[in-house]
């Protein structure tokens, strides 16, 4: 059944409860909130879903470590998400938890539909399994025979019974669907990634686990727990009561947008559509994968201690400033970097200078020359028509950009209008017109036009910064809430402002931030954490980049004029190479000849006191400054790889 085109459904992924919410989680949820608020503004009946993913081995293990039940852990941690969404002004219509009874029922229902279709069979899985990722990997996917390609940890060999879903059966259908529906996967780069993944061949998917119990048990075989991703993906249907006859939320399906991070696109754009195809359910209209945030150029992680708490950012700035930053700073779909400096810069430039200043200078003029009463628009001019035309012609662009989730571009268009208004004020020089009683009406018309346009802009600011938008709207119209509209064309209607209304005095909406002061307040929190002797965790692929070999020292001499540096000729299995090392205070050259030591052999050459060094001899430094080489016995031949 085609859905009513005045409904709109958007989802975020459901968040794992073993992690605290961070900027990345806030990002997905704010993006979904922006589009859902925009649609609601245009009179759509919308359904915005978020929630928590509470089953699985990782949660079972975290709970065990904390000596509580997995459900207690989930109850405790899901509150962190709920609290953050409230602090961030997120207007979700439902919050689903995979431990909710109605969800469990829906998962089993979908599972059984797929089974009745003949798409589920009992088999045996044998192969590499990564426990933290709860994923099986094929030989070709593994790195160095046994390393998980996602997290870099060592996988273990498992052989166990498992139910499988006939994913391979849907390979062609999925490819056809992607090709026939250009909006199905966005952005383009992700679409191409998925096309090549599917084209390489899909293997049937193991969809049950027997090695832990925290999950939804397969009806007829309670040793098996349903794979956490099959469980989780079903949330998008269960929240609608999709399998209940009487649910009136069913009308929201198919979903308009699944907003997800790039790391989980495969689950949403391959596994999920195949499950839906199997069940004969219409596919999502669009899956949008956004990029990842780093903090000060570094990956966010618990071990780095740099996963900034979004609640802290909100208390130091405001929910609106943070929301604006997230949506404006980075094109949706690309990776971005968070830094307090960049956030402060956005607040001071875009919010305080451009927007805030436009509102306050206009209200200042109104206060000075019209006692804060909205004037009549009774002295039209060519410049006004041009400005109105320019603004109206931009509205379709902003609408299109919002509908495509091109949030930063939509904001750029809004800010172009703001800057054209600031320029208009400068060009009209209202302060000059005020000097002459005969131009009083013209002055009133100019102020009317600016106030009226700010009124209009409030609509486009609203999805991003709901609180500030309402403040601005009230400041220029006197009304507490945006007048309702039912289409984009309604937003193109201008000169709607009511004249004669006495407006309130308004404090600055976006105060400027003192950068130095603010950085002092916020950075110690980050720096202290990072400096706690915490070193970035790397995955195996990163480690593999370093080549370490046994090297036999063939000759050694001092580098002239240096008491520290020794120049050595070292056999690392190929041509002897020159290596310069700062161990000359501990060793005499003759002590070293004949020793076999550990050498990093793939460092780029570096010049030390004019001598080119082609590698690094590994050594530890004791408290007294003496070096201890990592010596190897003679049985290890020069050139042997150290792993
Ligand atoms: N539980 C699964 C989703 C199941 S949906 C049926 C999951 N949860 S998660 O908590 O690990 O991640 C949720 C979302 O946060 C993902 O979209 C992920 O991309 C996003 N982010 C996690 N770290 C991120 C950044 N550093 N930057 C941006 N988003 C990131 O996956």
XYZ file of C-alpha atoms and ligand atoms in Angstrom:
674
model
C 0.000 0.000 0.000
C 1.603 3.323 -0.948
C 1.925 5.448 2.128
C 0.235 8.758 2.658
C 2.708 11.302 1.399
C 2.042 13.528 4.378
C 3.623 11.098 6.815
C 7.315 10.983 7.551
C 9.335 8.342 9.367
C 12.971 8.708 10.389
C 15.131 6.558 12.656
C 18.500 6.625 14.358
C 20.339 3.390 15.054
C 19.524 2.003 18.461
C 22.521 2.576 20.697
C 24.431 -0.147 22.504
C 24.007 0.288 26.227
C 27.528 -0.759 27.150
C 28.888 2.592 26.052
C 28.257 6.094 27.362
C 26.780 8.484 24.812
C 29.391 10.585 23.029
C 29.554 13.166 20.246
C 29.085 10.498 17.566
C 25.807 9.332 19.086
C 24.644 12.909 19.535
C 25.401 13.560 15.889
C 23.156 10.845 14.455
C 20.330 11.799 16.768
C 20.541 15.546 16.141
C 20.528 14.937 12.375
C 17.401 12.799 12.630
C 15.820 15.411 14.878
C 16.536 18.211 12.407
C 14.817 16.504 9.507
C 11.938 15.319 11.663
C 11.341 18.824 13.038
C 11.459 20.272 9.556
C 8.861 17.825 8.304
C 6.637 18.437 11.325
C 6.912 22.149 10.645
C 5.562 21.603 7.161
C 2.557 19.804 8.558
C 3.737 16.221 8.127
C 2.589 13.646 10.598
C 5.991 12.377 11.626
C 7.381 9.469 13.555
C 10.908 9.817 14.848
C 12.332 6.717 16.448
C 15.406 6.188 18.561
C 16.247 3.753 21.350
C 18.719 1.296 22.786
C 20.168 -2.025 21.668
C 20.317 -4.045 24.847
C 20.981 -7.691 24.002
C 24.122 -9.559 23.079
C 27.309 -11.020 24.375
C 29.077 -7.717 24.986
C 26.326 -6.550 27.321
C 26.201 -9.931 29.028
C 29.954 -9.708 29.644
C 29.933 -6.063 30.816
C 27.173 -6.943 33.270
C 29.142 -9.899 34.553
C 32.171 -7.671 35.128
C 30.013 -5.285 37.145
C 28.325 -8.105 39.007
C 24.824 -7.097 37.976
C 22.258 -8.630 35.658
C 22.304 -7.605 31.986
C 18.819 -6.129 32.380
C 19.935 -4.030 35.356
C 22.892 -2.818 33.328
C 20.603 -1.896 30.447
C 18.109 -0.157 32.763
C 20.920 1.902 34.224
C 22.723 2.818 31.007
C 19.789 3.524 28.756
C 18.981 6.404 31.118
C 22.188 8.112 29.963
C 20.821 8.194 26.446
C 17.345 9.353 27.491
C 18.866 12.109 29.599
C 21.117 13.305 26.806
C 18.251 13.401 24.323
C 16.282 15.499 26.723
C 19.246 17.852 27.286
C 19.709 18.138 23.537
C 16.055 18.920 22.939
C 15.465 15.846 20.830
C 11.817 15.451 19.862
C 11.653 11.698 19.314
C 8.181 10.174 19.236
C 9.203 6.819 20.681
C 12.143 5.309 22.506
C 12.432 1.613 21.864
C 14.396 -0.843 23.998
C 15.115 -4.257 22.560
C 14.258 -5.755 25.950
C 10.668 -4.472 25.615
C 8.222 -7.368 25.399
C 6.481 -6.081 22.249
C 9.816 -5.870 20.470
C 10.765 -9.438 21.374
C 7.452 -10.647 20.012
C 8.001 -8.805 16.755
C 11.500 -10.248 16.353
C 10.172 -13.772 16.691
C 7.347 -12.970 14.323
C 9.725 -11.741 11.626
C 12.093 -14.642 12.252
C 9.242 -17.092 11.789
C 8.015 -15.406 8.624
C 11.507 -15.751 7.152
C 11.641 -19.339 8.334
C 8.222 -20.179 6.858
C 9.424 -18.713 3.613
C 12.151 -21.393 3.648
C 14.912 -18.840 4.164
C 16.193 -20.109 7.520
C 18.004 -23.397 7.970
C 20.002 -25.110 10.681
C 23.627 -25.612 9.793
C 26.979 -25.620 11.389
C 29.278 -22.730 11.556
C 32.932 -23.365 11.632
C 35.381 -20.595 11.366
C 36.804 -17.529 13.004
C 34.645 -15.659 15.519
C 35.318 -12.289 17.091
C 33.644 -12.129 20.492
C 33.681 -8.347 20.997
C 32.189 -7.820 17.527
C 29.916 -10.845 17.809
C 30.772 -11.605 14.203
C 32.023 -14.501 12.187
C 34.653 -13.796 9.559
C 35.635 -15.666 6.448
C 39.205 -16.528 5.613
C 39.435 -13.787 3.040
C 38.096 -11.190 5.447
C 40.555 -12.013 8.223
C 43.800 -10.154 8.514
C 46.870 -12.303 8.905
C 44.818 -15.484 9.196
C 43.147 -14.795 12.530
C 42.734 -11.092 13.157
C 39.266 -9.448 13.129
C 39.156 -6.888 10.306
C 36.860 -4.604 12.343
C 38.527 -4.316 15.731
C 41.953 -5.855 15.191
C 41.572 -8.401 17.984
C 42.485 -12.065 17.684
C 39.499 -14.188 16.646
C 38.941 -17.690 17.892
C 38.073 -20.818 15.946
C 34.527 -21.880 16.596
C 32.538 -24.805 15.400
C 28.954 -24.711 16.459
C 25.407 -25.197 15.390
C 23.811 -22.088 13.965
C 20.704 -21.062 12.137
C 21.465 -19.407 8.833
C 19.521 -16.904 6.784
C 19.676 -17.383 3.023
C 21.238 -14.026 2.345
C 22.910 -15.280 -0.840
C 19.497 -15.846 -2.391
C 18.826 -12.091 -2.351
C 22.095 -10.933 -3.859
C 20.744 -10.104 -7.320
C 17.526 -8.645 -6.012
C 19.441 -6.294 -3.732
C 21.709 -5.136 -6.530
C 18.724 -4.538 -8.788
C 16.963 -2.587 -6.078
C 19.984 -0.383 -5.455
C 20.343 0.327 -9.146
C 16.642 1.002 -9.697
C 16.329 3.315 -6.687
C 18.967 6.016 -6.830
C 18.017 7.362 -3.389
C 18.172 4.004 -1.629
C 21.736 4.433 -0.344
C 23.229 7.851 0.232
C 25.732 9.339 -0.226
C 27.019 8.050 -3.549
C 30.354 6.862 -2.129
C 28.587 4.513 0.287
C 26.327 3.256 -2.450
C 29.352 2.273 -4.507
C 30.916 0.589 -1.515
C 27.783 -1.511 -0.987
C 27.448 -2.353 -4.679
C 30.951 -3.732 -4.717
C 30.434 -5.604 -1.438
C 27.289 -7.297 -2.741
C 28.764 -7.928 -6.181
C 31.658 -9.820 -4.632
C 29.121 -12.393 -3.484
C 26.968 -12.735 -0.399
C 27.268 -15.741 1.879
C 24.397 -16.945 3.990
C 24.293 -15.183 7.318
C 24.622 -16.935 10.637
C 21.688 -15.589 12.640
C 21.845 -17.459 15.930
C 24.390 -17.935 18.665
C 24.742 -20.665 21.263
C 27.721 -19.365 23.225
C 25.780 -16.936 25.436
C 22.209 -16.493 26.555
C 21.406 -12.760 26.811
C 19.054 -12.308 23.910
C 15.861 -13.479 22.296
C 15.652 -17.257 22.271
C 14.684 -19.023 19.068
C 11.156 -20.374 19.697
C 11.690 -24.046 19.083
C 15.348 -24.248 19.969
C 16.089 -22.359 23.143
C 19.817 -23.117 23.025
C 19.948 -20.546 20.276
C 19.812 -16.816 20.823
C 18.913 -14.661 17.819
C 21.895 -12.758 16.411
C 21.918 -9.278 17.918
C 21.730 -7.520 14.542
C 18.633 -9.450 13.438
C 17.108 -8.545 16.789
C 18.179 -4.892 16.550
C 17.194 -4.193 12.950
C 13.669 -5.398 13.634
C 13.186 -2.442 15.982
C 12.258 -0.276 13.021
C 9.148 -2.400 12.504
C 8.359 -3.360 16.076
C 8.147 0.268 17.170
C 5.333 0.675 14.657
C 3.494 -2.386 15.959
C 3.953 -3.550 12.400
C 2.702 -7.050 13.037
C -0.307 -5.944 15.081
C -3.552 -5.756 13.184
C -4.751 -2.631 14.930
C -1.653 -0.486 15.055
C -2.208 2.875 13.439
C 1.535 3.533 13.295
C 1.848 1.024 10.474
C 1.045 3.830 8.103
C 4.551 5.208 8.575
C 6.153 2.280 6.768
C 8.162 2.315 4.519
C 10.536 4.493 6.458
C 11.765 7.652 4.717
C 15.235 7.728 6.241
C 17.352 5.374 8.269
C 20.097 7.701 9.493
C 23.157 5.627 10.413
C 26.924 5.943 10.762
C 29.120 4.704 7.942
C 30.310 1.760 10.033
C 26.890 0.135 10.077
C 25.752 0.786 6.523
C 26.191 -2.853 5.502
C 23.708 -4.039 8.108
C 21.140 -1.508 6.959
C 21.700 -1.589 3.224
C 22.260 -5.332 2.740
C 21.114 -7.548 5.622
C 18.032 -5.525 6.514
C 16.678 -5.222 2.950
C 17.241 -8.956 2.440
C 15.277 -9.731 5.607
C 12.467 -7.491 4.416
C 12.494 -9.049 0.957
C 12.217 -12.451 2.564
C 9.251 -11.291 4.637
C 7.616 -9.572 1.665
C 7.790 -6.171 3.324
C 8.461 -2.977 1.397
C 12.047 -1.691 1.646
C 13.128 1.567 3.292
C 13.091 4.537 0.963
C 16.516 5.736 1.902
C 19.464 4.858 4.089
C 21.849 7.706 4.770
C 25.296 6.967 6.177
C 27.080 9.860 7.809
C 30.778 10.122 8.559
C 32.658 9.792 11.798
C 33.846 12.419 14.232
C 37.298 12.592 15.679
C 38.284 14.850 18.585
C 41.231 17.160 18.001
C 42.194 14.921 15.111
C 42.140 11.718 17.160
C 39.765 8.800 17.115
C 37.346 8.906 20.038
C 37.685 6.018 22.386
C 37.442 5.021 26.000
C 41.123 4.177 26.169
C 42.088 7.564 24.723
C 39.900 9.221 27.344
C 38.871 11.796 24.760
C 35.255 10.789 24.314
C 33.871 14.137 25.470
C 30.543 13.951 27.267
C 28.042 15.880 25.144
C 26.252 16.948 28.354
C 29.378 18.844 29.333
C 29.411 20.686 26.007
C 25.754 21.584 26.461
C 26.321 23.039 29.914
C 29.282 25.100 28.730
C 27.640 26.327 25.531
C 23.989 25.449 24.896
C 22.081 22.644 23.265
C 21.385 24.907 20.288
C 24.997 25.984 19.812
C 26.144 22.365 19.902
C 23.392 21.245 17.532
C 24.240 24.064 15.132
C 27.930 23.226 15.222
C 27.350 19.537 14.502
C 25.139 20.284 11.535
C 27.133 23.201 10.127
C 30.725 22.178 10.589
C 30.866 19.102 8.374
C 29.026 18.065 5.197
C 26.675 15.271 6.198
C 28.276 12.094 4.868
C 31.890 13.113 5.421
C 34.119 12.699 8.467
C 34.656 15.647 10.767
C 36.739 16.839 13.652
C 35.488 18.293 16.900
C 37.515 20.879 18.730
C 36.419 23.471 21.247
C 38.212 26.099 19.196
C 36.098 25.313 16.156
C 32.930 25.323 18.254
C 33.768 28.699 19.805
C 34.569 30.062 16.383
C 31.190 28.967 15.003
C 29.329 30.454 17.959
C 31.131 33.787 17.749
C 31.073 34.154 13.994
C 27.855 32.619 12.764
C 25.643 32.922 15.816
C 26.811 36.002 17.716
C 28.126 38.137 14.826
C 25.910 37.256 11.904
C 22.549 36.129 13.249
C 22.611 37.563 16.768
C 23.823 40.910 15.587
C 21.201 41.105 12.853
C 18.441 40.575 15.397
C 19.850 42.903 18.024
C 20.735 45.785 15.705
C 17.257 45.620 14.120
C 15.523 45.582 17.489
C 17.846 48.357 18.662
C 16.746 50.561 15.749
C 13.115 49.695 16.382
C 13.492 50.623 20.019
C 15.186 53.895 19.213
C 12.920 55.137 16.445
C 9.591 53.313 16.896
C 9.395 52.608 20.599
C 9.493 48.885 19.736
C 6.198 48.978 17.822
C 6.237 47.101 14.497
C 5.845 49.777 11.787
C 3.668 49.661 8.663
C 5.122 48.631 5.345
C 3.858 51.604 3.377
C 6.848 52.942 1.465
C 7.929 50.220 -0.941
C 11.138 50.440 -2.944
C 12.860 48.547 -5.742
C 15.602 47.329 -3.391
C 12.984 45.727 -1.167
C 11.428 43.809 -4.034
C 14.835 42.593 -5.126
C 15.685 41.446 -1.646
C 12.367 39.658 -1.206
C 12.744 37.988 -4.591
C 16.243 36.840 -3.742
C 15.054 35.371 -0.448
C 12.052 33.634 -1.958
C 14.144 32.151 -4.746
C 16.440 30.615 -2.142
C 13.678 28.878 -0.260
C 13.317 25.970 -2.682
C 17.071 25.418 -2.500
C 17.011 25.283 1.281
C 14.031 22.925 1.190
C 15.752 20.627 -1.290
C 18.941 20.621 0.735
C 17.075 19.773 3.917
C 15.183 16.973 2.213
C 18.491 15.542 0.998
C 19.986 15.843 4.489
C 22.544 18.300 3.123
C 22.361 20.116 6.442
C 25.479 22.220 6.183
C 24.510 23.425 2.725
C 21.005 24.314 3.899
C 22.552 26.361 6.690
C 24.940 28.023 4.274
C 21.948 29.194 2.236
C 20.217 30.520 5.357
C 23.380 32.366 6.337
C 23.660 33.883 2.878
C 20.253 35.436 3.472
C 21.369 36.666 6.893
C 24.387 38.283 5.343
C 22.291 39.874 2.583
C 20.085 41.393 5.305
C 23.078 42.767 7.151
C 24.283 44.267 3.875
C 20.828 45.701 3.182
C 20.873 47.499 6.534
C 24.331 48.908 5.830
C 23.224 50.068 2.373
C 19.935 51.624 3.553
C 21.652 53.517 6.380
C 18.537 53.712 8.571
C 20.373 56.000 11.019
C 20.538 58.645 8.268
C 16.864 58.279 7.392
C 16.045 58.781 11.059
C 17.481 62.277 10.932
C 14.715 63.518 8.667
C 11.005 63.344 9.573
C 10.074 63.028 5.858
C 11.851 59.665 5.588
C 10.337 58.268 8.773
C 7.884 56.052 6.873
C 10.631 54.693 4.653
C 12.660 53.922 7.736
C 9.638 52.070 9.128
C 9.259 50.044 5.945
C 12.914 49.042 6.013
C 12.662 47.843 9.584
C 9.415 46.065 8.750
C 11.098 44.215 5.910
C 13.993 43.093 8.080
C 11.734 41.964 10.912
C 9.504 40.144 8.440
C 12.463 38.337 6.899
C 13.825 37.369 10.307
C 10.362 35.961 11.015
C 10.667 33.866 7.885
C 14.207 32.758 8.713
C 13.019 31.508 12.113
C 11.313 28.647 10.291
C 14.552 27.424 8.786
C 16.503 27.970 11.972
C 13.918 26.060 13.983
C 14.888 22.481 12.997
C 18.512 23.170 13.956
C 18.081 25.404 16.987
C 14.506 25.078 18.214
C 14.879 27.136 21.386
C 16.707 30.030 19.768
C 14.372 30.028 16.806
C 11.363 30.494 19.080
C 13.157 33.268 20.957
C 13.922 35.036 17.685
C 10.407 34.529 16.359
C 8.947 35.943 19.540
C 11.381 38.845 19.462
C 10.203 39.950 16.008
C 6.519 38.985 16.053
C 5.593 38.978 19.722
C 4.164 35.441 19.320
C 5.297 32.422 21.315
C 5.076 29.830 18.575
C 5.649 29.711 14.845
C 2.453 30.195 12.905
C 1.649 26.850 11.316
C 2.284 26.264 7.657
C 1.409 23.346 5.454
C 3.805 23.645 2.565
C 7.047 25.160 1.402
C 5.004 27.620 -0.623
C 3.539 28.916 2.615
C 7.062 29.765 3.655
C 7.458 31.928 0.586
C 4.658 34.216 1.730
C 6.120 37.480 2.894
C 4.908 40.701 4.529
C 2.912 38.646 6.996
C 4.212 40.473 10.028
C 1.489 42.254 12.004
C 2.080 45.992 12.286
C 1.262 47.822 15.493
C 2.484 45.063 17.808
C 4.640 46.277 20.675
C 7.612 43.962 20.996
C 9.409 43.000 24.193
C 12.850 44.160 25.057
C 15.205 41.302 24.217
C 18.518 40.309 25.725
C 21.258 39.131 23.424
C 20.232 35.767 22.011
C 23.743 34.500 21.297
C 26.272 36.126 23.620
C 29.848 36.138 22.387
C 32.198 33.715 24.033
C 35.552 34.788 25.374
C 37.733 32.242 23.610
C 40.667 32.301 26.008
C 38.431 32.043 29.083
C 36.362 29.250 27.629
C 39.365 27.265 26.489
C 40.753 27.504 29.996
C 37.521 26.091 31.355
C 37.112 23.246 28.925
C 40.500 22.083 27.750
C 41.964 20.869 31.023
C 39.256 18.265 30.963
C 40.441 16.918 27.665
C 44.163 17.361 28.165
C 44.279 15.811 31.612
C 42.488 12.767 30.310
C 44.726 12.402 27.287
C 47.922 12.937 29.218
C 47.066 10.236 31.721
C 49.770 8.214 30.088
C 47.153 6.890 27.776
C 48.380 5.874 24.406
C 46.100 5.514 21.454
C 45.103 1.912 20.882
C 45.925 0.724 17.411
C 44.483 -2.194 15.563
C 46.503 -5.004 14.120
C 46.637 -3.427 10.680
C 48.357 -0.381 12.183
C 50.795 -2.588 14.059
C 51.517 -4.577 10.946
C 52.807 -1.464 9.257
C 55.899 -1.598 11.460
C 58.506 -4.043 10.173
C 60.784 -5.369 12.919
C 63.618 -7.728 12.047
C 66.612 -9.346 13.662
C 69.722 -7.392 12.666
C 73.334 -8.474 13.145
C 75.740 -5.629 13.912
C 78.692 -6.018 11.526
C 80.608 -2.887 12.344
C 80.361 0.201 14.607
C 82.114 3.526 15.075
C 81.449 6.840 16.766
C 79.890 9.698 14.804
C 82.520 12.490 14.899
C 81.788 15.272 17.413
C 79.025 13.336 19.128
C 79.338 11.506 22.438
C 75.945 9.886 21.999
C 75.693 8.740 18.421
C 77.121 5.505 17.049
C 77.180 4.665 13.345
C 76.690 0.952 12.711
C 76.592 -1.328 9.743
C 73.804 -3.829 10.312
C 72.808 -6.947 8.387
C 69.015 -7.194 8.362
C 68.812 -9.990 5.823
C 69.488 -7.882 2.759
C 72.304 -5.472 1.935
C 74.031 -4.272 5.143
C 72.590 -0.890 6.059
C 73.863 2.078 8.050
C 71.973 2.778 11.251
C 72.754 5.637 13.593
C 71.737 5.150 17.203
C 71.954 7.292 20.345
C 73.417 4.577 22.556
C 77.002 5.822 22.551
C 77.034 6.764 26.251
C 76.268 3.174 27.239
C 78.277 1.214 24.693
C 81.701 1.304 23.114
C 81.576 0.402 19.404
C 83.562 -2.763 20.021
C 80.958 -3.972 22.589
C 78.387 -4.140 19.857
C 79.996 -5.936 16.964
C 78.544 -9.413 16.498
C 75.382 -8.793 18.511
C 71.962 -9.635 17.037
C 69.369 -7.030 17.977
C 65.782 -6.008 17.136
C 65.633 -3.405 14.355
C 62.750 -1.410 12.892
C 63.605 -1.754 9.226
C 60.952 0.209 7.379
C 61.453 3.679 8.840
C 62.015 6.432 6.321
C 65.715 7.413 6.260
C 66.669 10.222 8.658
C 69.871 12.276 8.920
C 71.544 12.459 12.334
C 74.539 14.816 12.553
C 74.889 14.548 8.779
C 74.826 10.727 8.647
C 71.857 9.017 6.999
C 70.283 6.355 9.197
C 68.201 3.577 7.668
C 66.430 1.977 10.585
C 66.204 1.989 14.339
C 67.751 -0.344 16.866
C 65.283 -1.029 19.683
C 66.469 -0.435 23.223
C 65.003 0.321 26.649
C 66.425 3.055 28.877
C 66.863 2.308 32.561
C 66.315 4.923 35.287
C 70.053 5.698 35.347
C 69.929 6.478 31.603
C 71.750 3.312 30.560
C 70.489 1.530 27.476
C 69.563 -2.112 27.314
C 69.391 -3.600 23.836
C 66.737 -6.117 22.824
C 69.272 -8.799 22.083
C 68.461 -12.028 20.295
C 70.323 -15.329 20.530
C 72.599 -16.471 17.668
C 70.042 -19.051 16.617
C 67.938 -16.206 15.156
C 69.258 -15.404 11.685
C 69.663 -11.816 10.498
C 66.524 -10.752 8.619
C 64.128 -12.906 10.665
C 60.837 -11.068 11.111
C 59.825 -10.260 14.678
C 56.057 -10.372 15.213
N 23.554 -1.053 18.153
C 24.121 -0.800 16.880
C 23.094 -0.228 15.933
C 21.903 -1.101 15.703
S 20.739 -0.320 14.679
C 19.665 -1.502 14.276
C 25.277 0.194 17.006
N 25.288 0.934 18.099
S 26.437 1.973 18.502
O 26.020 2.525 19.753
O 27.696 1.320 18.473
O 26.520 3.047 17.394
C 25.431 3.831 17.105
C 25.753 4.915 16.115
O 26.749 5.798 16.601
C 26.242 4.398 14.780
O 25.518 5.002 13.735
C 27.673 4.852 14.734
O 28.075 5.121 13.433
C 27.603 6.113 15.544
N 28.922 6.501 16.010
C 29.722 5.858 16.909
N 30.909 6.527 16.978
C 30.903 7.578 16.109
C 31.778 8.634 15.832
N 32.972 8.738 16.361
N 31.339 9.585 14.963
C 30.088 9.560 14.414
N 29.246 8.586 14.677
C 29.677 7.497 15.402
O 26.086 0.251 16.116
